[in-house]
PDB file of C-alpha atoms in Angstrom:
ATOM      1  CA  MET D 338     -15.901  31.381  -0.869  1.00 76.00           C
ATOM      2  CA  LYS D 339     -15.997  34.252   1.558  1.00 86.00           C
ATOM      3  CA  LYS D 340     -13.258  34.630   4.154  1.00 90.00           C
ATOM      4  CA  ALA D 341     -15.675  33.797   6.991  1.00 90.00           C
ATOM      5  CA  GLN D 342     -16.837  30.697   5.148  1.00 87.00           C
ATOM      6  CA  MET D 343     -13.254  29.563   4.615  1.00 87.00           C
ATOM      7  CA  LYS D 344     -12.429  30.060   8.289  1.00 90.00           C
ATOM      8  CA  GLN D 345     -15.536  28.124   9.343  1.00 89.00           C
ATOM      9  CA  PHE D 346     -14.801  25.396   6.802  1.00 87.00           C
ATOM     10  CA  LEU D 347     -11.216  24.917   7.978  1.00 89.00           C
ATOM     11  CA  LYS D 348     -12.336  24.846  11.618  1.00 91.00           C
ATOM     12  CA  TRP D 349     -14.978  22.257  10.758  1.00 88.00           C
ATOM     13  CA  VAL D 350     -12.424  20.119   8.908  1.00 89.00           C
ATOM     14  CA  GLU D 351      -9.965  20.178  11.801  1.00 91.00           C
ATOM     15  CA  GLU D 352     -12.598  19.571  14.488  1.00 93.00           C
ATOM     16  CA  GLY D 353     -14.382  16.839  12.608  1.00 90.00           C
ATOM     17  CA  TYR D 354     -11.565  15.067  10.808  1.00 89.00           C
ATOM     18  CA  GLY D 355      -8.348  16.048  12.556  1.00 91.00           C
ATOM     19  CA  SER D 356      -6.571  17.409   9.514  1.00 87.00           C
ATOM     20  CA  PRO D 357      -7.150  18.448   5.905  1.00 85.00           C
ATOM     21  CA  GLU D 358      -5.278  15.301   4.864  1.00 85.00           C
ATOM     22  CA  GLU D 359      -7.744  13.020   6.685  1.00 88.00           C
ATOM     23  CA  PHE D 360     -10.647  14.991   5.223  1.00 85.00           C
ATOM     24  CA  ALA D 361      -9.209  14.587   1.726  1.00 85.00           C
ATOM     25  CA  LYS D 362      -8.750  10.859   2.353  1.00 85.00           C
ATOM     26  CA  ILE D 363     -12.452  10.471   3.167  1.00 86.00           C
ATOM     27  CA  LEU D 364     -13.512  12.466   0.123  1.00 83.00           C
ATOM     28  CA  ASP D 365     -11.209  10.382  -2.056  1.00 82.00           C
ATOM     29  CA  GLN D 366     -12.794   7.247  -0.648  1.00 84.00           C
ATOM     30  CA  GLY D 367     -16.177   8.680  -1.617  1.00 82.00           C
ATOM     31  CA  ILE D 368     -15.031   9.111  -5.189  1.00 80.00           C
ATOM     32  CA  GLU D 369     -13.902   5.494  -5.266  1.00 80.00           C
ATOM     33  CA  MET D 370     -17.249   4.399  -3.852  1.00 78.00           C
ATOM     34  CA  LEU D 371     -19.121   6.149  -6.621  1.00 78.00           C
ATOM     35  CA  PHE D 372     -17.059   4.403  -9.275  1.00 77.00           C
ATOM     36  CA  TYR D 373     -16.915   0.924  -7.792  1.00 78.00           C
ATOM     37  CA  ILE D 374     -19.840   0.521  -5.435  1.00 78.00           C
ATOM     38  CA  GLU D 375     -21.025  -3.050  -5.329  1.00 81.00           C
ATOM     39  CA  ASP D 376     -22.466  -5.238  -2.602  1.00 82.00           C
ATOM     40  CA  ASP D 377     -20.010  -5.947   0.207  1.00 85.00           C
ATOM     41  CA  VAL D 378     -17.273  -3.608  -1.097  1.00 84.00           C
ATOM     42  CA  PHE D 379     -17.699  -0.858   1.496  1.00 84.00           C
ATOM     43  CA  THR D 380     -19.244  -1.044   4.927  1.00 87.00           C
ATOM     44  CA  LYS D 381     -22.364   0.885   5.743  1.00 85.00           C
ATOM     45  CA  ARG D 382     -20.288   2.965   8.178  1.00 90.00           C
ATOM     46  CA  GLU D 383     -17.772   3.919   5.466  1.00 88.00           C
ATOM     47  CA  ILE D 384     -20.571   5.093   3.198  1.00 85.00           C
ATOM     48  CA  GLN D 385     -22.210   7.046   6.040  1.00 87.00           C
ATOM     49  CA  GLU D 386     -18.887   8.738   6.817  1.00 87.00           C
ATOM     50  CA  VAL D 387     -18.566   9.962   3.236  1.00 86.00           C
ATOM     51  CA  VAL D 388     -22.163  11.192   3.230  1.00 86.00           C
ATOM     52  CA  GLY D 389     -21.459  13.077   6.460  1.00 87.00           C
ATOM     53  CA  VAL D 390     -18.477  14.813   4.886  1.00 85.00           C
ATOM     54  CA  ILE D 391     -20.467  15.844   1.838  1.00 86.00           C
ATOM     55  CA  ARG D 392     -23.327  17.128   4.014  1.00 84.00           C
ATOM     56  CA  GLY D 393     -20.891  19.121   6.096  1.00 83.00           C
ATOM     57  CA  VAL D 394     -19.350  20.764   3.051  1.00 82.00           C
ATOM     58  CA  VAL D 395     -22.797  21.667   1.735  1.00 76.00           C
ATOM     59  CA  THR D 396     -23.817  23.140   5.097  1.00 78.00           C
ATOM     60  CA  VAL D 397     -20.740  25.342   5.316  1.00 74.00           C
ATOM     61  CA  LEU D 398     -21.050  26.515   1.720  1.00 66.00           C
ATOM     62  CA  ARG D 399     -24.712  27.490   2.203  1.00 70.00           C
ATOM     63  CA  HIS D 400     -23.993  29.803   5.159  1.00 67.00           C
TER      64      HIS D 400
END
């Protein structure tokens, strides 16, 4: 990752999720979802939040 990408990524994490720890928590939840997803385990909002994080990471890495 280029230095500019890293700076943009860290800014995005802090602005969108408050801290790297909160960001990591959401990503970890996404991992759990992929392993254990069943009806009524996670809310639609929780799944959308994880998708948003993944999309954000992809966007930053592509620029």
